[in-house]
């Protein structure tokens, strides 16, 4: 599901010494992994406020950029107030600085058009059970070719079984 996909993305992209930016309008599937990384793994975290109408200002995110900023994690649409964030503008600013944009589209995938190329989205998490009309418990992660996510689990694959370490591919 999206929670698992977001955990894979965030834990696989961030490590001690990295800086991440998120917002206070995020779902716990983003906030809790980031808080865990900040508290236990040495990741620096900034949380941007939203305005009175429920929108995040791309300028507020850009003001938080640092030399060690690795990830901006934001939802496309809020599960609480329904606002659709200016992801394309945030994505443009992230791309200019080489910062990975991780987008949680759990509330919008299948309902609101998403163009990962035009919106400069590096990693897109989605769930299957909402507007994609799939069964509960499934989801996915769309990862652009230039993004490398460290694997966070090992085992299971039957490919090259004699090799005892988990395969990068």
Short mmCIF file of N, CA and C in Angstrom, two decimals:
data_model
loop_
_atom_site.label_atom_id
_atom_site.label_comp_id
_atom_site.label_asym_id
_atom_site.label_seq_id
_atom_site.Cartn_x
_atom_site.Cartn_y
_atom_site.Cartn_z
N UNK A 1 0.84 -1.20 0.00
CA UNK A 1 0.00 0.00 0.00
C UNK A 1 0.87 1.25 0.00
N UNK A 2 0.28 2.38 0.06
CA UNK A 2 1.04 3.64 0.05
C UNK A 2 1.97 3.78 1.24
N UNK A 3 1.51 3.36 2.40
CA UNK A 3 2.35 3.49 3.59
C UNK A 3 3.64 2.71 3.42
N UNK A 4 3.55 1.51 2.92
CA UNK A 4 4.74 0.71 2.70
C UNK A 4 5.61 1.32 1.61
N UNK A 5 4.99 1.80 0.53
CA UNK A 5 5.73 2.43 -0.55
C UNK A 5 6.47 3.68 -0.07
N UNK A 6 5.81 4.48 0.74
CA UNK A 6 6.44 5.70 1.26
C UNK A 6 7.56 5.36 2.23
N UNK A 7 7.38 4.33 3.04
CA UNK A 7 8.46 3.88 3.92
C UNK A 7 9.67 3.46 3.10
N UNK A 8 9.44 2.68 2.06
CA UNK A 8 10.53 2.24 1.19
C UNK A 8 11.25 3.46 0.61
N UNK A 9 10.51 4.41 0.08
CA UNK A 9 11.11 5.59 -0.53
C UNK A 9 11.89 6.42 0.48
N UNK A 10 11.28 6.74 1.61
CA UNK A 10 11.92 7.64 2.57
C UNK A 10 13.11 6.98 3.26
N UNK A 11 12.96 5.74 3.69
CA UNK A 11 14.08 5.04 4.33
C UNK A 11 15.16 4.69 3.32
N UNK A 12 14.77 4.52 2.07
CA UNK A 12 15.74 4.18 1.03
C UNK A 12 16.47 5.37 0.42
N UNK A 13 15.94 6.57 0.63
CA UNK A 13 16.58 7.77 0.09
C UNK A 13 17.38 8.54 1.13
N UNK A 14 16.94 8.50 2.39
CA UNK A 14 17.52 9.35 3.42
C UNK A 14 18.44 8.58 4.35
N UNK A 15 19.50 9.25 4.78
CA UNK A 15 20.42 8.67 5.77
C UNK A 15 20.97 9.79 6.65
N UNK A 16 21.69 9.41 7.67
CA UNK A 16 22.24 10.38 8.63
C UNK A 16 22.95 11.50 7.90
N UNK A 17 22.67 12.73 8.33
CA UNK A 17 23.29 13.91 7.74
C UNK A 17 22.48 14.55 6.63
N UNK A 18 21.47 13.82 6.11
CA UNK A 18 20.60 14.39 5.07
C UNK A 18 19.55 15.29 5.72
N UNK A 19 19.00 16.17 4.90
CA UNK A 19 17.94 17.07 5.33
C UNK A 19 16.71 16.77 4.47
N UNK A 20 15.54 16.71 5.12
CA UNK A 20 14.27 16.50 4.42
C UNK A 20 13.31 17.62 4.79
N UNK A 21 12.44 17.93 3.86
CA UNK A 21 11.40 18.94 4.08
C UNK A 21 10.05 18.29 3.81
N UNK A 22 9.10 18.56 4.69
CA UNK A 22 7.73 18.10 4.49
C UNK A 22 6.81 19.22 4.94
N UNK A 23 5.53 18.93 5.07
CA UNK A 23 4.57 19.95 5.50
C UNK A 23 3.73 19.41 6.65
N UNK A 24 3.03 20.31 7.32
CA UNK A 24 2.18 19.87 8.42
C UNK A 24 0.78 19.48 7.95
N UNK A 25 0.60 19.34 6.65
CA UNK A 25 -0.68 18.88 6.10
C UNK A 25 -0.56 17.43 5.58
N UNK A 26 0.54 16.77 5.93
CA UNK A 26 0.79 15.41 5.44
C UNK A 26 0.03 14.37 6.24
N UNK A 27 -0.15 13.22 5.60
CA UNK A 27 -0.72 12.03 6.23
C UNK A 27 0.36 11.40 7.11
N UNK A 28 -0.03 10.64 8.10
CA UNK A 28 0.93 9.97 8.97
C UNK A 28 1.85 9.00 8.23
N UNK A 29 1.45 8.56 7.05
CA UNK A 29 2.32 7.67 6.27
C UNK A 29 3.56 8.38 5.78
N UNK A 30 3.56 9.70 5.80
CA UNK A 30 4.75 10.50 5.50
C UNK A 30 5.37 11.01 6.80
N UNK A 31 4.55 11.57 7.67
CA UNK A 31 5.07 12.19 8.89
C UNK A 31 5.76 11.20 9.82
N UNK A 32 5.19 10.05 10.02
CA UNK A 32 5.78 9.11 10.98
C UNK A 32 7.12 8.54 10.52
N UNK A 33 7.27 8.12 9.26
CA UNK A 33 8.61 7.68 8.84
C UNK A 33 9.65 8.80 8.93
N UNK A 34 9.25 10.02 8.56
CA UNK A 34 10.20 11.13 8.63
C UNK A 34 10.57 11.45 10.07
N UNK A 35 9.60 11.43 10.97
CA UNK A 35 9.90 11.67 12.39
C UNK A 35 10.81 10.57 12.93
N UNK A 36 10.58 9.33 12.51
CA UNK A 36 11.45 8.23 12.93
C UNK A 36 12.88 8.48 12.43
N UNK A 37 13.01 8.84 11.16
CA UNK A 37 14.34 9.11 10.60
C UNK A 37 15.02 10.27 11.31
N UNK A 38 14.26 11.28 11.69
CA UNK A 38 14.83 12.43 12.40
C UNK A 38 15.26 12.03 13.81
N UNK A 39 14.42 11.28 14.49
CA UNK A 39 14.68 10.95 15.89
C UNK A 39 15.74 9.87 16.07
N UNK A 40 15.74 8.87 15.20
CA UNK A 40 16.61 7.71 15.39
C UNK A 40 17.76 7.58 14.39
N UNK A 41 17.64 8.22 13.24
CA UNK A 41 18.62 7.97 12.18
C UNK A 41 19.48 9.18 11.82
N UNK A 42 19.30 10.31 12.49
CA UNK A 42 20.14 11.47 12.24
C UNK A 42 19.80 12.28 11.01
N UNK A 43 18.55 12.19 10.56
CA UNK A 43 18.08 13.00 9.44
C UNK A 43 17.52 14.30 9.99
N UNK A 44 17.91 15.41 9.41
CA UNK A 44 17.39 16.72 9.80
C UNK A 44 16.06 16.94 9.08
N UNK A 45 15.04 17.41 9.80
CA UNK A 45 13.70 17.54 9.24
C UNK A 45 13.14 18.93 9.48
N UNK A 46 12.60 19.52 8.42
CA UNK A 46 11.86 20.78 8.52
C UNK A 46 10.43 20.53 8.07
N UNK A 47 9.49 21.17 8.77
CA UNK A 47 8.07 21.02 8.46
C UNK A 47 7.50 22.39 8.13
N UNK A 48 6.97 22.55 6.94
CA UNK A 48 6.44 23.82 6.45
C UNK A 48 4.94 23.89 6.75
N UNK A 49 4.50 25.05 7.20
CA UNK A 49 3.08 25.28 7.49
C UNK A 49 2.29 25.46 6.20
N UNK A 50 0.98 25.26 6.28
CA UNK A 50 0.10 25.61 5.17
C UNK A 50 -0.66 26.87 5.53
N UNK A 51 -1.21 27.56 4.52
CA UNK A 51 -1.89 28.83 4.76
C UNK A 51 -3.33 28.60 5.20
N UNK A 52 -4.07 29.69 5.39
CA UNK A 52 -5.44 29.62 5.89
C UNK A 52 -6.38 28.86 4.96
N UNK A 53 -6.00 28.74 3.69
CA UNK A 53 -6.81 28.01 2.72
C UNK A 53 -6.35 26.56 2.52
N UNK A 54 -5.31 26.16 3.26
CA UNK A 54 -4.85 24.79 3.20
C UNK A 54 -3.78 24.50 2.16
N UNK A 55 -3.16 25.55 1.63
CA UNK A 55 -2.13 25.37 0.60
C UNK A 55 -0.74 25.67 1.14
N UNK A 56 0.22 24.96 0.60
CA UNK A 56 1.63 25.18 0.93
C UNK A 56 2.21 26.12 -0.13
N UNK A 57 2.93 27.13 0.32
CA UNK A 57 3.55 28.09 -0.58
C UNK A 57 4.91 27.53 -1.03
N UNK A 58 5.12 27.36 -2.34
CA UNK A 58 6.41 26.86 -2.81
C UNK A 58 7.59 27.72 -2.34
N UNK A 59 7.37 29.01 -2.13
CA UNK A 59 8.44 29.87 -1.61
C UNK A 59 8.85 29.43 -0.21
N UNK A 60 7.87 29.02 0.61
CA UNK A 60 8.19 28.56 1.97
C UNK A 60 9.04 27.30 1.94
N UNK A 61 8.76 26.42 1.00
CA UNK A 61 9.58 25.21 0.86
C UNK A 61 10.98 25.59 0.39
N UNK A 62 11.06 26.42 -0.62
CA UNK A 62 12.37 26.80 -1.16
C UNK A 62 13.24 27.51 -0.13
N UNK A 63 12.62 28.30 0.74
CA UNK A 63 13.38 28.98 1.79
C UNK A 63 14.05 28.00 2.76
N UNK A 64 13.55 26.78 2.82
CA UNK A 64 14.11 25.76 3.71
C UNK A 64 15.23 24.94 3.06
N UNK A 65 15.44 25.13 1.76
CA UNK A 65 16.49 24.37 1.08
C UNK A 65 17.84 24.64 1.71
N UNK A 66 18.62 23.57 1.88
CA UNK A 66 19.98 23.65 2.42
C UNK A 66 20.89 22.84 1.50
N UNK A 67 22.19 22.99 1.66
CA UNK A 67 23.10 22.18 0.82
C UNK A 67 22.89 20.67 0.99
N UNK A 68 22.43 20.23 2.17
CA UNK A 68 22.25 18.80 2.41
C UNK A 68 20.80 18.34 2.24
N UNK A 69 19.93 19.20 1.66
CA UNK A 69 18.55 18.79 1.44
C UNK A 69 18.53 17.72 0.36
N UNK A 70 17.97 16.58 0.71
CA UNK A 70 17.92 15.43 -0.19
C UNK A 70 16.53 15.17 -0.72
N UNK A 71 15.50 15.42 0.12
CA UNK A 71 14.13 15.04 -0.21
C UNK A 71 13.15 16.12 0.23
N UNK A 72 12.17 16.39 -0.63
CA UNK A 72 10.95 17.10 -0.24
C UNK A 72 9.83 16.08 -0.39
N UNK A 73 9.08 15.84 0.68
CA UNK A 73 7.98 14.87 0.67
C UNK A 73 6.68 15.62 0.91
N UNK A 74 5.75 15.49 -0.03
CA UNK A 74 4.50 16.24 0.04
C UNK A 74 3.37 15.42 -0.56
N UNK A 75 2.16 15.65 -0.04
CA UNK A 75 1.03 14.98 -0.66
C UNK A 75 0.53 15.80 -1.84
N UNK A 76 -0.07 15.12 -2.78
CA UNK A 76 -0.69 15.79 -3.91
C UNK A 76 -2.00 16.41 -3.47
N UNK A 77 -2.80 15.63 -2.73
CA UNK A 77 -4.07 16.11 -2.20
C UNK A 77 -4.21 15.66 -0.76
N UNK A 78 -4.73 16.53 0.07
CA UNK A 78 -4.89 16.23 1.50
C UNK A 78 -6.06 15.30 1.75
N UNK A 79 -5.86 14.33 2.63
CA UNK A 79 -6.95 13.44 3.02
C UNK A 79 -7.90 14.10 4.02
N UNK A 80 -7.51 15.24 4.59
CA UNK A 80 -8.33 15.89 5.61
C UNK A 80 -9.09 17.09 5.04
N UNK A 81 -8.39 17.96 4.31
CA UNK A 81 -9.04 19.19 3.83
C UNK A 81 -9.22 19.23 2.33
N UNK A 82 -8.66 18.26 1.61
CA UNK A 82 -8.92 18.14 0.17
C UNK A 82 -8.15 19.05 -0.75
N UNK A 83 -7.28 19.89 -0.23
CA UNK A 83 -6.53 20.79 -1.10
C UNK A 83 -5.54 20.01 -1.96
N UNK A 84 -5.41 20.44 -3.21
CA UNK A 84 -4.44 19.88 -4.14
C UNK A 84 -3.27 20.85 -4.19
N UNK A 85 -2.12 20.38 -3.74
CA UNK A 85 -0.94 21.25 -3.59
C UNK A 85 -0.30 21.58 -4.95
N UNK A 86 0.44 22.69 -5.02
CA UNK A 86 1.11 23.10 -6.26
C UNK A 86 2.37 22.27 -6.52
N UNK A 87 2.17 20.99 -6.73
CA UNK A 87 3.27 20.04 -6.85
C UNK A 87 4.18 20.38 -8.03
N UNK A 88 3.63 20.81 -9.15
CA UNK A 88 4.46 21.11 -10.32
C UNK A 88 5.46 22.23 -10.01
N UNK A 89 5.02 23.26 -9.33
CA UNK A 89 5.92 24.37 -8.99
C UNK A 89 6.96 23.94 -7.96
N UNK A 90 6.53 23.18 -6.98
CA UNK A 90 7.48 22.65 -5.99
C UNK A 90 8.48 21.73 -6.69
N UNK A 91 7.98 20.90 -7.58
CA UNK A 91 8.84 19.99 -8.34
C UNK A 91 9.87 20.72 -9.18
N UNK A 92 9.47 21.80 -9.81
CA UNK A 92 10.40 22.59 -10.63
C UNK A 92 11.54 23.11 -9.77
N UNK A 93 11.22 23.62 -8.62
CA UNK A 93 12.25 24.17 -7.72
C UNK A 93 13.16 23.07 -7.18
N UNK A 94 12.59 21.93 -6.87
CA UNK A 94 13.41 20.80 -6.41
C UNK A 94 14.35 20.34 -7.52
N UNK A 95 13.83 20.20 -8.72
CA UNK A 95 14.64 19.72 -9.85
C UNK A 95 15.82 20.66 -10.10
N UNK A 96 15.58 21.97 -10.00
CA UNK A 96 16.66 22.95 -10.22
C UNK A 96 17.79 22.77 -9.21
N UNK A 97 17.49 22.24 -8.04
CA UNK A 97 18.49 22.08 -6.98
C UNK A 97 18.96 20.64 -6.80
N UNK A 98 18.44 19.72 -7.62
CA UNK A 98 18.84 18.32 -7.49
C UNK A 98 18.28 17.63 -6.26
N UNK A 99 17.12 18.09 -5.81
CA UNK A 99 16.45 17.52 -4.63
C UNK A 99 15.34 16.60 -5.11
N UNK A 100 15.27 15.40 -4.54
CA UNK A 100 14.23 14.45 -4.93
C UNK A 100 12.88 14.87 -4.37
N UNK A 101 11.87 14.88 -5.24
CA UNK A 101 10.50 15.17 -4.82
C UNK A 101 9.74 13.86 -4.70
N UNK A 102 9.30 13.55 -3.48
CA UNK A 102 8.51 12.36 -3.19
C UNK A 102 7.08 12.83 -2.97
N UNK A 103 6.16 12.30 -3.77
CA UNK A 103 4.77 12.73 -3.72
C UNK A 103 3.87 11.56 -3.31
N UNK A 104 3.05 11.82 -2.31
CA UNK A 104 2.03 10.88 -1.86
C UNK A 104 0.74 11.21 -2.62
N UNK A 105 0.36 10.33 -3.55
CA UNK A 105 -0.85 10.58 -4.34
C UNK A 105 -2.00 9.67 -3.92
N UNK A 106 -1.98 9.24 -2.67
CA UNK A 106 -3.01 8.31 -2.19
C UNK A 106 -4.43 8.84 -2.39
N UNK A 107 -4.60 10.12 -2.20
CA UNK A 107 -5.94 10.70 -2.31
C UNK A 107 -6.30 11.12 -3.73
N UNK A 108 -5.30 11.20 -4.61
CA UNK A 108 -5.57 11.79 -5.93
C UNK A 108 -5.37 10.84 -7.11
N UNK A 109 -4.53 9.83 -6.97
CA UNK A 109 -4.26 8.93 -8.10
C UNK A 109 -5.57 8.31 -8.60
N UNK A 110 -5.83 8.48 -9.88
CA UNK A 110 -7.06 7.97 -10.47
C UNK A 110 -8.19 8.98 -10.48
N UNK A 111 -8.02 10.08 -9.78
CA UNK A 111 -9.07 11.10 -9.71
C UNK A 111 -8.58 12.45 -10.27
N UNK A 112 -7.36 12.84 -9.92
CA UNK A 112 -6.78 14.11 -10.38
C UNK A 112 -5.61 13.75 -11.29
N UNK A 113 -5.54 14.32 -12.49
CA UNK A 113 -4.44 13.99 -13.40
C UNK A 113 -3.06 14.27 -12.78
N UNK A 114 -2.15 13.32 -12.99
CA UNK A 114 -0.77 13.46 -12.52
C UNK A 114 0.15 13.13 -13.68
N UNK A 115 1.03 14.05 -14.01
CA UNK A 115 2.04 13.84 -15.05
C UNK A 115 3.40 13.94 -14.36
N UNK A 116 4.01 12.79 -14.05
CA UNK A 116 5.24 12.80 -13.27
C UNK A 116 6.37 13.56 -13.98
N UNK A 117 6.39 13.53 -15.30
CA UNK A 117 7.43 14.27 -16.04
C UNK A 117 7.20 15.77 -15.94
N UNK A 118 6.00 16.22 -16.28
CA UNK A 118 5.70 17.66 -16.29
C UNK A 118 5.75 18.25 -14.89
N UNK A 119 5.44 17.45 -13.87
CA UNK A 119 5.41 17.95 -12.49
C UNK A 119 6.74 17.75 -11.78
N UNK A 120 7.73 17.19 -12.48
CA UNK A 120 9.06 16.95 -11.90
C UNK A 120 9.00 16.10 -10.64
N UNK A 121 8.16 15.08 -10.67
CA UNK A 121 8.03 14.16 -9.54
C UNK A 121 9.08 13.06 -9.73
N UNK A 122 9.89 12.86 -8.72
CA UNK A 122 10.92 11.83 -8.77
C UNK A 122 10.40 10.48 -8.29
N UNK A 123 9.57 10.51 -7.25
CA UNK A 123 9.01 9.29 -6.67
C UNK A 123 7.54 9.55 -6.37
N UNK A 124 6.66 8.69 -6.88
CA UNK A 124 5.22 8.84 -6.68
C UNK A 124 4.68 7.59 -6.01
N UNK A 125 4.10 7.77 -4.83
CA UNK A 125 3.47 6.66 -4.12
C UNK A 125 1.96 6.74 -4.33
N UNK A 126 1.35 5.57 -4.50
CA UNK A 126 -0.11 5.52 -4.69
C UNK A 126 -0.68 4.29 -4.01
N UNK A 127 -1.96 4.36 -3.71
CA UNK A 127 -2.66 3.22 -3.15
C UNK A 127 -3.67 2.73 -4.17
N UNK A 128 -4.00 1.47 -4.09
CA UNK A 128 -4.92 0.90 -5.07
C UNK A 128 -6.38 0.96 -4.67
N UNK A 129 -6.67 1.09 -3.38
CA UNK A 129 -8.04 0.90 -2.91
C UNK A 129 -8.93 2.14 -2.95
N UNK A 130 -8.40 3.26 -3.36
CA UNK A 130 -9.24 4.47 -3.40
C UNK A 130 -9.70 4.69 -4.84
N UNK A 131 -9.31 5.75 -5.48
CA UNK A 131 -9.82 6.08 -6.81
C UNK A 131 -9.31 5.18 -7.92
N UNK A 132 -8.34 4.31 -7.64
CA UNK A 132 -7.89 3.34 -8.65
C UNK A 132 -8.76 2.08 -8.62
N UNK A 133 -9.69 2.01 -7.66
CA UNK A 133 -10.69 0.96 -7.57
C UNK A 133 -10.12 -0.45 -7.40
N UNK A 134 -8.95 -0.54 -6.77
CA UNK A 134 -8.34 -1.85 -6.53
C UNK A 134 -8.68 -2.36 -5.15
N UNK A 135 -8.18 -3.54 -4.82
CA UNK A 135 -8.44 -4.10 -3.50
C UNK A 135 -7.63 -3.40 -2.41
N UNK A 136 -8.10 -3.50 -1.20
CA UNK A 136 -7.40 -2.94 -0.05
C UNK A 136 -6.05 -3.63 0.10
N UNK A 137 -5.05 -2.84 0.50
CA UNK A 137 -3.74 -3.40 0.82
C UNK A 137 -2.74 -3.38 -0.31
N UNK A 138 -3.13 -2.90 -1.48
CA UNK A 138 -2.15 -2.82 -2.56
C UNK A 138 -1.83 -1.37 -2.86
N UNK A 139 -0.67 -1.16 -3.42
CA UNK A 139 -0.24 0.17 -3.80
C UNK A 139 1.04 0.04 -4.57
N UNK A 140 1.67 1.15 -4.81
CA UNK A 140 2.90 1.08 -5.58
C UNK A 140 3.74 2.33 -5.45
N UNK A 141 4.88 2.25 -6.10
CA UNK A 141 5.85 3.33 -6.09
C UNK A 141 6.38 3.47 -7.50
N UNK A 142 6.17 4.62 -8.09
CA UNK A 142 6.70 4.94 -9.41
C UNK A 142 7.98 5.73 -9.18
N UNK A 143 9.11 5.19 -9.65
CA UNK A 143 10.42 5.79 -9.40
C UNK A 143 11.07 6.14 -10.73
N UNK A 144 11.45 7.41 -10.89
CA UNK A 144 12.13 7.84 -12.11
C UNK A 144 13.48 7.12 -12.22
N UNK A 145 13.95 6.93 -13.44
CA UNK A 145 15.18 6.19 -13.70
C UNK A 145 16.40 6.78 -12.99
N UNK A 146 16.44 8.09 -12.81
CA UNK A 146 17.63 8.72 -12.22
C UNK A 146 17.68 8.61 -10.69
N UNK A 147 16.63 8.09 -10.07
CA UNK A 147 16.56 8.00 -8.61
C UNK A 147 16.99 6.60 -8.18
N UNK A 148 17.89 6.56 -7.21
CA UNK A 148 18.32 5.28 -6.65
C UNK A 148 17.86 5.18 -5.20
N UNK A 149 17.01 4.21 -4.96
CA UNK A 149 16.51 3.95 -3.61
C UNK A 149 17.20 2.71 -3.09
N UNK A 150 17.87 2.85 -1.95
CA UNK A 150 18.49 1.68 -1.32
C UNK A 150 17.40 0.70 -0.91
N UNK A 151 17.65 -0.58 -1.08
CA UNK A 151 16.65 -1.54 -0.62
C UNK A 151 16.67 -1.58 0.91
N UNK A 152 15.51 -1.75 1.48
CA UNK A 152 15.38 -1.72 2.93
C UNK A 152 14.98 -3.09 3.49
N UNK A 153 14.83 -4.06 2.61
CA UNK A 153 14.49 -5.42 3.01
C UNK A 153 15.39 -6.37 2.23
N UNK A 154 15.50 -7.60 2.71
CA UNK A 154 16.32 -8.58 2.01
C UNK A 154 15.60 -9.93 2.02
N UNK A 155 15.86 -10.69 0.96
CA UNK A 155 15.32 -12.04 0.88
C UNK A 155 14.15 -12.16 -0.06
N UNK A 156 13.71 -13.38 -0.23
CA UNK A 156 12.50 -13.63 -0.99
C UNK A 156 12.69 -13.99 -2.45
N UNK A 157 13.56 -13.31 -3.15
CA UNK A 157 13.67 -13.56 -4.57
C UNK A 157 14.33 -14.90 -4.86
N UNK A 158 13.88 -15.57 -5.90
CA UNK A 158 14.45 -16.84 -6.30
C UNK A 158 15.49 -16.69 -7.40
N UNK A 159 15.83 -15.46 -7.73
CA UNK A 159 16.81 -15.19 -8.78
C UNK A 159 18.21 -15.29 -8.19
N UNK A 160 19.11 -15.96 -8.89
CA UNK A 160 20.51 -16.12 -8.48
C UNK A 160 20.60 -16.55 -7.01
N UNK A 161 19.96 -17.66 -6.69
CA UNK A 161 19.81 -18.12 -5.31
C UNK A 161 21.13 -18.42 -4.61
N UNK A 162 22.18 -18.71 -5.37
CA UNK A 162 23.48 -19.01 -4.75
C UNK A 162 24.12 -17.76 -4.17
N UNK A 163 23.69 -16.59 -4.64
CA UNK A 163 24.22 -15.32 -4.15
C UNK A 163 23.51 -14.98 -2.84
N UNK A 164 24.22 -14.83 -1.74
CA UNK A 164 23.61 -14.71 -0.42
C UNK A 164 23.19 -13.30 -0.03
N UNK A 165 23.52 -12.30 -0.81
CA UNK A 165 23.10 -10.95 -0.50
C UNK A 165 21.94 -10.57 -1.42
N UNK A 166 21.09 -9.66 -0.93
CA UNK A 166 19.95 -9.23 -1.73
C UNK A 166 20.46 -8.49 -2.97
N UNK A 167 19.87 -8.76 -4.11
CA UNK A 167 20.30 -8.16 -5.37
C UNK A 167 19.86 -6.70 -5.46
N UNK A 168 20.74 -5.84 -5.93
CA UNK A 168 20.38 -4.42 -6.07
C UNK A 168 19.22 -4.24 -7.04
N UNK A 169 19.22 -5.00 -8.12
CA UNK A 169 18.16 -4.85 -9.10
C UNK A 169 16.83 -5.38 -8.61
#
